[in-house]
Amino acid sequence: MYSVQATVGNSVSSSFELRRLFNLDKRKHASRRIACGIFASGESREIMETEASVFVRTYARAPVVLKSGKGSKLYDVEGREYLDMTAGIAVNSLGHGNPDWVRAVVEQASTLAHVSNMYYSIPQVKLAKRLVECTFADRVFFSNSGTEANEAAIKFSRKYQRFSKPDVKEPATEFISFSNSFHGRTMGAVALTSKEHYRLPFEPVMPGVTFLPYGEIETAKQAIRPGKTAAVFVEPIQGEGGIHSATKEFLEALRSACDDAGALLVFDEVQCGLGRTGYLWAHEVYGVFPDIMTLAKPLAGGLPIGVVLTTEKVASAVSFGDHGSTFAGGPLVCHAALSVLDTIQKPGFLASVSKKGQYLKELLVQKLGGNPHVKVVRGLGLIVGIELDVSASPLVDACRESGLLILTAGKGNVVRLVPPLIITEQELEQAVEILSKCLPVLDGSASNV
């Protein structure tokens, strides 16, 4: 018996050692590949090489290894400073290291971090109550991300159609989404996302989705049909799609057509909601209210959270066991979210976002407007896009080398600016100055968009 165990043990050990040596060799090759394409040294280079050898290659990361942050500034492992106009893709609305947020996280982490949804927890109930009080909604469902929130909204929409029409053999199951839309990367949410390169590699995705031109009222009216359309998903302001804002008339038409057809209207405010526009919710700008709203990115200040906010009529269709999540709405993340809400709802905070957003657009028009590559500056509050006639990638790279972090959007030809909402006017001036100085790099771009 012992000899057999020893043999098996040696065999496993030898097999493990061979795999380890093979993996080390693969990592060396991966390290060589990444080292050829970046100008990194020291600790940054080591971290990038390790990442290249162990990660599934889903992220085309910028060659920066970030280590710390404070306010609207980030610092890499070599200590270089960057002005952050990305906010973690519109997540860090209070910037980095906000003392009230840090205090809330530490306080809750030392008390109770996770219990699952088998039990009640105080921060979760408090957050749900606050969200109901400051929105159109009667009920709340927590998830862990924006795409999960949209998945839940898909399920709730279909369940509502079955529940509200129990005598109909084939209730409405189809969905309408729009050009330039982005609703997430899970199978249902990606089916609602218009860009084909997100969907095609994974087909068949959820069937029954029709894409319409964003903003075209008559087309939408004709497409929203009784007995067919379960829900219409729309972003009041598109982020990933290129910072396109809906008109009041367009959203009013969707509201009216959904009511006539018995369909639900779902507003995806994952990126544009919670103060980003200078209003608490983007749809408040238009005075049009949905049946369901999805929320995620900024709510917990950097911790993962998603929310589905819905009316009583929709919530009444959802029963025990219809949906759920182990991690969603845990005490830690909800306590952090409460601290974010406390700050954003302070008197004058949203007005300051509106003021800074207007100032940012004025600066951009003044400093960049005369450049032949700049077609238009658009946006609301601190979600701003600069549309170019060429790819924005060279400008993104040049700005990063100059200490400014920005994003692309649209077809890669839009510079997306979504800084922390606490950014100062002086920092906005610094950002625009860097953008202006880096603009000549676009003159070398050969292809127009």
Tab-separated table of C-alpha atoms in Angstrom:
chain	number	residue	atom	x	y	z
A	1	MET	CA	0.000	0.000	0.000
A	2	TYR	CA	2.703	2.451	0.954
A	3	SER	CA	4.706	1.702	-2.206
A	4	VAL	CA	1.673	2.476	-4.348
A	5	GLN	CA	1.098	5.789	-2.549
A	6	ALA	CA	4.721	6.711	-3.019
A	7	THR	CA	4.557	5.903	-6.725
A	8	VAL	CA	1.390	7.926	-7.216
A	9	GLY	CA	2.845	10.782	-5.218
A	10	ASN	CA	6.028	10.848	-7.274
A	11	SER	CA	4.049	10.655	-10.502
A	12	VAL	CA	1.848	13.579	-9.511
A	13	SER	CA	4.843	15.544	-8.316
A	14	SER	CA	6.717	14.914	-11.570
A	15	SER	CA	3.670	15.830	-13.639
A	16	PHE	CA	3.178	19.024	-11.661
A	17	GLU	CA	6.853	19.951	-12.062
A	18	LEU	CA	6.676	19.434	-15.832
A	19	ARG	CA	3.588	21.664	-16.045
A	20	ARG	CA	5.276	24.284	-13.891
A	21	LEU	CA	8.384	24.323	-16.087
A	22	PHE	CA	6.225	24.451	-19.225
A	23	ASN	CA	4.239	27.378	-17.836
A	24	LEU	CA	7.432	29.191	-16.886
A	25	ASP	CA	8.665	28.783	-20.444
A	26	LYS	CA	5.364	30.117	-21.809
A	27	ARG	CA	5.621	33.112	-19.511
A	28	LYS	CA	9.121	33.875	-20.765
A	29	HIS	CA	7.855	33.879	-24.354
A	30	ALA	CA	4.874	36.068	-23.392
A	31	SER	CA	7.228	38.426	-21.580
A	32	ARG	CA	9.364	38.773	-24.681
A	33	ARG	CA	6.268	39.525	-26.795
A	34	ILE	CA	4.940	42.277	-24.555
A	35	ALA	CA	8.354	43.807	-24.009
A	36	CYS	CA	8.624	44.497	-27.739
A	37	GLY	CA	5.488	46.618	-27.812
A	38	ILE	CA	5.809	48.963	-24.847
A	39	PHE	CA	8.237	51.396	-23.323
A	40	ALA	CA	8.161	50.262	-19.718
A	41	SER	CA	10.860	49.627	-17.194
A	42	GLY	CA	11.388	48.405	-13.678
A	43	GLU	CA	8.371	47.305	-11.681
A	44	SER	CA	5.890	48.314	-14.406
A	45	ARG	CA	7.590	46.093	-16.955
A	46	GLU	CA	7.667	43.148	-14.565
A	47	ILE	CA	3.945	43.456	-13.767
A	48	MET	CA	2.982	43.799	-17.442
A	49	GLU	CA	5.049	40.764	-18.382
A	50	THR	CA	3.456	38.683	-15.629
A	51	GLU	CA	-0.022	39.794	-16.712
A	52	ALA	CA	0.740	38.776	-20.283
A	53	SER	CA	1.660	35.282	-19.165
A	54	VAL	CA	-1.311	34.480	-16.905
A	55	PHE	CA	-4.392	36.413	-18.059
A	56	VAL	CA	-6.970	35.454	-20.662
A	57	ARG	CA	-6.321	38.066	-23.321
A	58	THR	CA	-9.542	40.034	-23.064
A	59	TYR	CA	-8.091	43.440	-22.157
A	60	ALA	CA	-5.998	45.664	-24.423
A	61	ARG	CA	-4.635	47.625	-21.501
A	62	ALA	CA	-2.787	50.923	-21.681
A	63	PRO	CA	0.858	50.451	-20.651
A	64	VAL	CA	0.436	51.969	-17.187
A	65	VAL	CA	0.550	50.190	-13.836
A	66	LEU	CA	-1.439	52.298	-11.395
A	67	LYS	CA	-0.677	52.044	-7.706
A	68	SER	CA	-2.482	54.801	-5.814
A	69	GLY	CA	-4.846	57.719	-6.189
A	70	LYS	CA	-6.048	60.826	-4.407
A	71	GLY	CA	-8.900	62.991	-5.552
A	72	SER	CA	-8.675	63.353	-9.332
A	73	LYS	CA	-5.043	62.224	-9.490
A	74	LEU	CA	-3.571	58.755	-10.038
A	75	TYR	CA	0.007	57.557	-9.554
A	76	ASP	CA	1.822	54.670	-11.209
A	77	VAL	CA	4.344	52.341	-9.565
A	78	GLU	CA	7.197	54.655	-10.572
A	79	GLY	CA	5.442	57.580	-8.894
A	80	ARG	CA	4.364	59.396	-12.061
A	81	GLU	CA	1.223	61.528	-11.678
A	82	TYR	CA	-1.799	61.406	-14.001
A	83	LEU	CA	-4.888	63.598	-14.102
A	84	ASP	CA	-7.801	61.170	-14.254
A	85	MET	CA	-10.542	62.088	-16.723
A	86	THR	CA	-11.817	58.478	-16.825
A	87	ALA	CA	-12.902	57.854	-13.212
A	88	GLY	CA	-12.591	54.114	-13.775
A	89	ILE	CA	-15.054	54.432	-16.702
A	90	ALA	CA	-17.442	56.777	-14.860
A	91	VAL	CA	-17.248	54.784	-11.613
A	92	ASN	CA	-15.167	56.836	-9.164
A	93	SER	CA	-17.600	59.716	-8.953
A	94	LEU	CA	-16.072	60.944	-5.675
A	95	GLY	CA	-12.538	60.469	-6.941
A	96	HIS	CA	-9.909	58.319	-5.278
A	97	GLY	CA	-9.528	57.914	-1.533
A	98	ASN	CA	-12.525	60.043	-0.560
A	99	PRO	CA	-12.252	60.138	3.254
A	100	ASP	CA	-15.977	59.658	3.946
A	101	TRP	CA	-16.113	56.701	1.567
A	102	VAL	CA	-12.972	55.137	3.035
A	103	ARG	CA	-14.378	55.574	6.530
A	104	ALA	CA	-17.628	53.881	5.512
A	105	VAL	CA	-15.806	50.935	3.905
A	106	VAL	CA	-13.496	50.393	6.873
A	107	GLU	CA	-16.352	50.769	9.349
A	108	GLN	CA	-18.537	48.189	7.619
A	109	ALA	CA	-15.682	45.805	6.774
A	110	SER	CA	-14.814	45.616	10.459
A	111	THR	CA	-18.462	44.991	11.349
A	112	LEU	CA	-20.062	42.758	8.716
A	113	ALA	CA	-19.043	42.317	5.077
A	114	HIS	CA	-21.220	39.531	3.649
A	115	VAL	CA	-24.204	37.418	4.696
A	116	SER	CA	-25.832	36.493	1.338
A	117	ASN	CA	-29.474	37.241	0.575
A	118	MET	CA	-30.709	34.449	2.824
A	119	TYR	CA	-30.900	37.045	5.603
A	120	TYR	CA	-31.712	40.706	6.136
A	121	SER	CA	-28.947	43.262	6.582
A	122	ILE	CA	-29.325	46.854	7.737
A	123	PRO	CA	-27.223	48.666	5.065
A	124	GLN	CA	-29.070	46.872	2.256
A	125	VAL	CA	-32.499	47.886	3.525
A	126	LYS	CA	-31.339	51.453	4.199
A	127	LEU	CA	-29.928	51.803	0.686
A	128	ALA	CA	-33.041	50.385	-0.945
A	129	LYS	CA	-35.215	52.814	1.028
A	130	ARG	CA	-33.029	55.765	0.002
A	131	LEU	CA	-33.162	54.778	-3.667
A	132	VAL	CA	-36.934	54.461	-3.613
A	133	GLU	CA	-37.219	57.855	-1.922
A	134	CYS	CA	-35.127	59.638	-4.570
A	135	THR	CA	-36.445	57.950	-7.731
A	136	PHE	CA	-39.682	57.110	-9.544
A	137	ALA	CA	-39.371	53.532	-8.282
A	138	ASP	CA	-41.369	51.564	-5.739
A	139	ARG	CA	-39.090	48.520	-5.562
A	140	VAL	CA	-35.396	47.688	-5.823
A	141	PHE	CA	-33.394	44.616	-6.838
A	142	PHE	CA	-29.625	44.543	-6.252
A	143	SER	CA	-27.055	42.928	-8.526
A	144	ASN	CA	-23.263	43.173	-8.857
A	145	SER	CA	-22.825	45.134	-12.098
A	146	GLY	CA	-24.562	47.015	-14.868
A	147	THR	CA	-24.785	44.037	-17.188
A	148	GLU	CA	-26.337	41.950	-14.398
A	149	ALA	CA	-28.844	44.712	-13.751
A	150	ASN	CA	-29.818	44.648	-17.415
A	151	GLU	CA	-30.086	40.841	-17.349
A	152	ALA	CA	-32.512	41.162	-14.437
A	153	ALA	CA	-34.475	43.832	-16.313
A	154	ILE	CA	-34.782	41.451	-19.283
A	155	LYS	CA	-36.152	38.706	-17.045
A	156	PHE	CA	-38.506	41.051	-15.197
A	157	SER	CA	-39.851	42.374	-18.511
A	158	ARG	CA	-40.675	38.925	-19.831
A	159	LYS	CA	-42.167	37.801	-16.522
A	160	TYR	CA	-44.310	40.935	-16.444
A	161	GLN	CA	-45.737	40.170	-19.871
A	162	ARG	CA	-46.706	36.647	-18.768
A	163	PHE	CA	-48.070	37.843	-15.437
A	164	SER	CA	-50.110	40.745	-16.831
A	165	LYS	CA	-51.674	38.667	-19.617
A	166	PRO	CA	-52.243	35.212	-18.094
A	167	ASP	CA	-54.775	34.197	-20.746
A	168	VAL	CA	-52.460	34.903	-23.684
A	169	LYS	CA	-50.752	31.742	-24.930
A	170	GLU	CA	-47.788	33.576	-26.437
A	171	PRO	CA	-47.082	36.794	-24.505
A	172	ALA	CA	-44.734	39.453	-25.834
A	173	THR	CA	-41.086	38.396	-25.631
A	174	GLU	CA	-39.254	40.705	-28.056
A	175	PHE	CA	-37.058	43.693	-27.265
A	176	ILE	CA	-36.109	46.927	-28.964
A	177	SER	CA	-32.728	48.560	-28.619
A	178	PHE	CA	-30.968	51.297	-30.581
A	179	SER	CA	-27.970	52.092	-32.730
A	180	ASN	CA	-24.773	52.847	-30.793
A	181	SER	CA	-26.234	51.166	-27.714
A	182	PHE	CA	-24.190	49.364	-25.085
A	183	HIS	CA	-25.961	47.386	-22.357
A	184	GLY	CA	-23.305	44.900	-21.237
A	185	ARG	CA	-21.428	41.734	-22.127
A	186	THR	CA	-23.495	38.891	-20.671
A	187	MET	CA	-25.583	36.940	-23.169
A	188	GLY	CA	-28.824	38.837	-22.729
A	189	ALA	CA	-27.270	42.279	-22.344
A	190	VAL	CA	-24.931	41.773	-25.286
A	191	ALA	CA	-27.935	40.804	-27.419
A	192	LEU	CA	-29.234	44.342	-26.730
A	193	THR	CA	-25.866	45.893	-27.659
A	194	SER	CA	-25.739	47.209	-31.202
A	195	LYS	CA	-22.042	46.857	-32.077
A	196	GLU	CA	-21.680	43.603	-33.967
A	197	HIS	CA	-18.152	42.849	-32.800
A	198	TYR	CA	-19.522	42.443	-29.260
A	199	ARG	CA	-22.215	39.984	-30.418
A	200	LEU	CA	-21.093	38.021	-33.468
A	201	PRO	CA	-18.369	35.865	-31.859
A	202	PHE	CA	-20.922	34.508	-29.373
A	203	GLU	CA	-23.991	33.904	-31.498
A	204	PRO	CA	-26.596	32.660	-31.146
A	205	VAL	CA	-27.335	35.237	-28.465
A	206	MET	CA	-30.816	35.930	-27.111
A	207	PRO	CA	-33.184	36.150	-30.105
A	208	GLY	CA	-35.952	38.676	-30.649
A	209	VAL	CA	-34.024	41.953	-30.509
A	210	THR	CA	-34.612	44.697	-33.081
A	211	PHE	CA	-32.176	47.606	-33.409
A	212	LEU	CA	-33.583	50.978	-34.431
A	213	PRO	CA	-31.888	54.293	-35.244
A	214	TYR	CA	-31.372	56.230	-32.003
A	215	GLY	CA	-33.598	59.286	-31.991
A	216	GLU	CA	-35.884	58.434	-34.924
A	217	ILE	CA	-39.385	58.841	-33.533
A	218	GLU	CA	-41.574	57.530	-36.353
A	219	THR	CA	-39.475	54.395	-36.830
A	220	ALA	CA	-39.777	53.614	-33.125
A	221	LYS	CA	-43.534	54.185	-33.085
A	222	GLN	CA	-44.024	51.691	-35.881
A	223	ALA	CA	-41.713	49.080	-34.358
A	224	ILE	CA	-43.197	48.976	-30.840
A	225	ARG	CA	-46.059	46.511	-31.276
A	226	PRO	CA	-48.721	45.081	-28.948
A	227	GLY	CA	-48.266	41.386	-28.262
A	228	LYS	CA	-44.727	41.442	-29.637
A	229	THR	CA	-42.630	44.025	-27.799
A	230	ALA	CA	-41.926	43.131	-24.172
A	231	ALA	CA	-39.697	46.127	-23.476
A	232	VAL	CA	-37.713	48.954	-25.014
A	233	PHE	CA	-34.172	49.493	-23.676
A	234	VAL	CA	-32.653	52.935	-24.148
A	235	GLU	CA	-29.845	55.039	-22.682
A	236	PRO	CA	-30.985	58.653	-22.134
A	237	ILE	CA	-27.354	59.568	-22.847
A	238	GLN	CA	-25.179	57.002	-24.609
A	239	GLY	CA	-21.698	56.640	-23.150
A	240	GLU	CA	-19.852	53.858	-24.974
A	241	GLY	CA	-21.837	54.745	-28.109
A	242	GLY	CA	-20.240	58.187	-28.394
A	243	ILE	CA	-21.924	60.574	-25.907
A	244	HIS	CA	-25.194	60.952	-27.798
A	245	SER	CA	-28.076	62.559	-25.906
A	246	ALA	CA	-31.700	61.712	-26.525
A	247	THR	CA	-34.205	64.473	-27.146
A	248	LYS	CA	-37.218	65.060	-24.944
A	249	GLU	CA	-39.482	64.372	-27.923
A	250	PHE	CA	-37.820	61.012	-28.590
A	251	LEU	CA	-38.183	59.759	-25.013
A	252	GLU	CA	-41.748	61.073	-24.810
A	253	ALA	CA	-42.573	59.180	-28.001
A	254	LEU	CA	-41.086	55.974	-26.571
A	255	ARG	CA	-43.087	56.428	-23.374
A	256	SER	CA	-46.316	56.931	-25.287
A	257	ALA	CA	-45.695	54.038	-27.710
A	258	CYS	CA	-44.839	51.655	-24.864
A	259	ASP	CA	-47.990	52.606	-22.998
A	260	ASP	CA	-50.118	52.031	-26.092
A	261	ALA	CA	-48.501	48.652	-26.799
A	262	GLY	CA	-48.385	47.385	-23.217
A	263	ALA	CA	-44.585	47.287	-23.395
A	264	LEU	CA	-42.194	48.367	-20.663
A	265	LEU	CA	-39.800	51.301	-21.019
A	266	VAL	CA	-36.350	50.596	-19.540
A	267	PHE	CA	-33.807	53.372	-19.031
A	268	ASP	CA	-30.210	52.196	-18.796
A	269	GLU	CA	-28.483	54.806	-16.620
A	270	VAL	CA	-25.516	52.615	-15.752
A	271	GLN	CA	-23.087	55.263	-17.019
A	272	CYS	CA	-25.104	58.471	-17.194
A	273	GLY	CA	-26.993	58.211	-13.886
A	274	LEU	CA	-26.381	59.383	-10.313
A	275	GLY	CA	-25.149	62.925	-10.748
A	276	ARG	CA	-23.070	62.515	-13.908
A	277	THR	CA	-25.302	64.926	-15.878
A	278	GLY	CA	-25.671	67.458	-13.080
A	279	TYR	CA	-29.047	65.909	-12.268
A	280	LEU	CA	-29.461	63.007	-9.895
A	281	TRP	CA	-30.852	60.889	-12.752
A	282	ALA	CA	-30.343	61.630	-16.435
A	283	HIS	CA	-34.015	61.165	-17.319
A	284	GLU	CA	-34.930	64.047	-14.992
A	285	VAL	CA	-33.534	66.348	-17.684
A	286	TYR	CA	-36.391	65.268	-19.957
A	287	GLY	CA	-39.216	64.821	-17.463
A	288	VAL	CA	-39.912	61.337	-18.838
A	289	PHE	CA	-40.024	58.374	-16.454
A	290	PRO	CA	-39.486	54.674	-17.153
A	291	ASP	CA	-41.018	51.492	-15.779
A	292	ILE	CA	-37.536	50.159	-15.003
A	293	MET	CA	-34.184	51.866	-14.570
A	294	THR	CA	-30.822	50.120	-14.310
A	295	LEU	CA	-27.980	51.673	-12.361
A	296	ALA	CA	-24.468	50.560	-11.464
A	297	LYS	CA	-21.122	52.244	-12.079
A	298	PRO	CA	-20.909	55.212	-9.673
A	299	LEU	CA	-23.200	54.057	-6.883
A	300	ALA	CA	-20.714	52.358	-4.570
A	301	GLY	CA	-17.746	54.598	-5.359
A	302	GLY	CA	-15.586	51.829	-6.828
A	303	LEU	CA	-17.068	48.694	-5.278
A	304	PRO	CA	-19.184	46.413	-7.514
A	305	ILE	CA	-22.920	47.032	-7.401
A	306	GLY	CA	-25.872	47.079	-9.783
A	307	VAL	CA	-29.497	48.019	-9.217
A	308	VAL	CA	-32.810	47.485	-10.938
A	309	LEU	CA	-35.341	50.115	-9.893
A	310	THR	CA	-38.911	49.400	-10.868
A	311	THR	CA	-42.526	50.330	-10.372
A	312	GLU	CA	-44.940	48.298	-8.274
A	313	LYS	CA	-46.773	47.049	-11.358
A	314	VAL	CA	-43.617	45.373	-12.651
A	315	ALA	CA	-42.405	44.182	-9.262
A	316	SER	CA	-45.742	42.498	-8.587
A	317	ALA	CA	-45.000	40.054	-11.409
A	318	VAL	CA	-41.798	38.801	-9.762
A	319	SER	CA	-42.052	35.950	-7.261
A	320	PHE	CA	-39.738	34.230	-4.775
A	321	GLY	CA	-37.009	32.374	-6.633
A	322	ASP	CA	-37.509	34.156	-9.984
A	323	HIS	CA	-34.102	35.780	-9.679
A	324	GLY	CA	-31.312	36.152	-7.150
A	325	SER	CA	-27.641	36.620	-6.402
A	326	THR	CA	-25.256	35.426	-3.697
A	327	PHE	CA	-23.140	38.568	-3.473
A	328	ALA	CA	-25.548	41.308	-4.557
A	329	GLY	CA	-26.385	44.067	-2.112
A	330	GLY	CA	-24.017	42.928	0.605
A	331	PRO	CA	-23.584	45.056	3.746
A	332	LEU	CA	-20.128	46.333	2.756
A	333	VAL	CA	-21.019	47.584	-0.708
A	334	CYS	CA	-24.378	49.031	0.414
A	335	HIS	CA	-22.807	50.960	3.297
A	336	ALA	CA	-20.272	52.384	0.824
A	337	ALA	CA	-23.105	53.308	-1.552
A	338	LEU	CA	-24.924	55.164	1.218
A	339	SER	CA	-21.847	57.331	1.747
A	340	VAL	CA	-21.751	58.124	-1.995
A	341	LEU	CA	-25.430	59.075	-1.990
A	342	ASP	CA	-24.901	61.246	1.098
A	343	THR	CA	-22.260	63.271	-0.739
A	344	ILE	CA	-24.028	63.571	-4.098
A	345	GLN	CA	-27.275	64.645	-2.420
A	346	LYS	CA	-25.621	67.419	-0.396
A	347	PRO	CA	-26.954	70.895	-1.242
A	348	GLY	CA	-25.040	72.427	-4.111
A	349	PHE	CA	-23.222	69.277	-5.238
A	350	LEU	CA	-25.265	68.676	-8.410
A	351	ALA	CA	-25.231	72.381	-9.243
A	352	SER	CA	-21.448	72.295	-9.076
A	353	VAL	CA	-21.388	69.352	-11.510
A	354	SER	CA	-23.552	71.311	-13.960
A	355	LYS	CA	-21.356	74.375	-13.621
A	356	LYS	CA	-18.123	72.447	-14.125
A	357	GLY	CA	-19.598	70.539	-17.055
A	358	GLN	CA	-20.566	73.763	-18.812
A	359	TYR	CA	-17.141	75.233	-18.082
A	360	LEU	CA	-15.444	72.139	-19.491
A	361	LYS	CA	-17.382	72.353	-22.758
A	362	GLU	CA	-16.638	76.079	-23.078
A	363	LEU	CA	-12.927	75.418	-22.557
A	364	LEU	CA	-12.940	72.617	-25.124
A	365	VAL	CA	-14.676	74.728	-27.748
A	366	GLN	CA	-12.344	77.648	-27.043
A	367	LYS	CA	-9.100	75.644	-27.074
A	368	LEU	CA	-9.916	72.830	-29.512
A	369	GLY	CA	-12.766	74.154	-31.631
A	370	GLY	CA	-10.530	75.632	-34.309
A	371	ASN	CA	-8.730	72.378	-35.011
A	372	PRO	CA	-9.820	70.816	-38.328
A	373	HIS	CA	-9.987	67.325	-36.776
A	374	VAL	CA	-12.537	68.399	-34.119
A	375	LYS	CA	-16.061	68.046	-35.467
A	376	VAL	CA	-18.186	68.702	-32.379
A	377	VAL	CA	-18.111	68.866	-28.589
A	378	ARG	CA	-21.221	67.456	-26.911
A	379	GLY	CA	-22.536	66.143	-23.623
A	380	LEU	CA	-24.238	67.174	-20.415
A	381	GLY	CA	-22.678	67.774	-17.041
A	382	LEU	CA	-19.467	65.776	-16.705
A	383	ILE	CA	-20.138	63.265	-19.470
A	384	VAL	CA	-18.588	64.969	-22.488
A	385	GLY	CA	-17.533	63.743	-25.923
A	386	ILE	CA	-15.214	65.278	-28.524
A	387	GLU	CA	-15.976	63.845	-31.962
A	388	LEU	CA	-13.021	63.716	-34.323
A	389	ASP	CA	-12.722	63.017	-38.052
A	390	VAL	CA	-9.944	60.502	-37.341
A	391	SER	CA	-9.258	57.801	-34.759
A	392	ALA	CA	-8.827	59.184	-31.246
A	393	SER	CA	-6.252	56.551	-30.266
A	394	PRO	CA	-3.131	58.611	-31.084
A	395	LEU	CA	-4.518	61.456	-28.982
A	396	VAL	CA	-5.283	59.113	-26.085
A	397	ASP	CA	-1.707	57.798	-26.200
A	398	ALA	CA	-0.152	61.260	-26.415
A	399	CYS	CA	-2.257	62.558	-23.538
A	400	ARG	CA	-1.283	59.592	-21.383
A	401	GLU	CA	2.395	60.301	-22.061
A	402	SER	CA	1.692	63.883	-20.965
A	403	GLY	CA	0.010	62.819	-17.729
A	404	LEU	CA	-3.673	62.853	-18.735
A	405	LEU	CA	-5.933	59.780	-18.828
A	406	ILE	CA	-8.874	59.874	-21.266
A	407	LEU	CA	-11.091	57.305	-23.012
A	408	THR	CA	-12.429	56.641	-26.482
A	409	ALA	CA	-16.045	55.976	-27.462
A	410	GLY	CA	-18.258	55.617	-30.515
A	411	LYS	CA	-16.365	54.116	-33.455
A	412	GLY	CA	-13.064	54.982	-31.806
A	413	ASN	CA	-13.281	58.562	-33.069
A	414	VAL	CA	-14.774	60.128	-29.940
A	415	VAL	CA	-12.786	61.257	-26.917
A	416	ARG	CA	-14.858	60.440	-23.838
A	417	LEU	CA	-14.370	62.615	-20.737
A	418	VAL	CA	-16.006	61.298	-17.567
A	419	PRO	CA	-13.888	62.664	-14.709
A	420	PRO	CA	-14.633	62.334	-10.991
A	421	LEU	CA	-17.513	64.641	-10.127
A	422	ILE	CA	-15.322	66.312	-7.484
A	423	ILE	CA	-12.775	67.502	-10.062
A	424	THR	CA	-11.861	71.192	-9.744
A	425	GLU	CA	-12.075	73.881	-12.419
A	426	GLN	CA	-8.296	74.240	-12.230
A	427	GLU	CA	-7.913	70.532	-12.997
A	428	LEU	CA	-10.319	70.854	-15.928
A	429	GLU	CA	-8.174	73.704	-17.255
A	430	GLN	CA	-5.101	71.485	-16.913
A	431	ALA	CA	-6.828	68.655	-18.789
A	432	VAL	CA	-7.883	70.897	-21.687
A	433	GLU	CA	-4.418	72.410	-21.884
A	434	ILE	CA	-2.872	68.953	-22.282
A	435	LEU	CA	-5.496	67.980	-24.863
A	436	SER	CA	-4.752	71.137	-26.818
A	437	LYS	CA	-0.991	70.575	-26.775
A	438	CYS	CA	-1.414	66.958	-27.891
A	439	LEU	CA	-3.823	67.664	-30.776
A	440	PRO	CA	-1.098	67.923	-33.441
A	441	VAL	CA	-0.534	64.172	-33.102
A	442	LEU	CA	-3.785	63.732	-35.068
A	443	ASP	CA	-2.204	65.313	-38.136
A	444	GLY	CA	-0.317	62.095	-38.679
A	445	SER	CA	-3.485	59.982	-38.768
A	446	ALA	CA	-3.996	58.726	-42.296
A	447	SER	CA	-7.550	57.414	-42.238
A	448	ASN	CA	-10.686	59.428	-41.699
A	449	VAL	CA	-13.626	57.863	-39.837
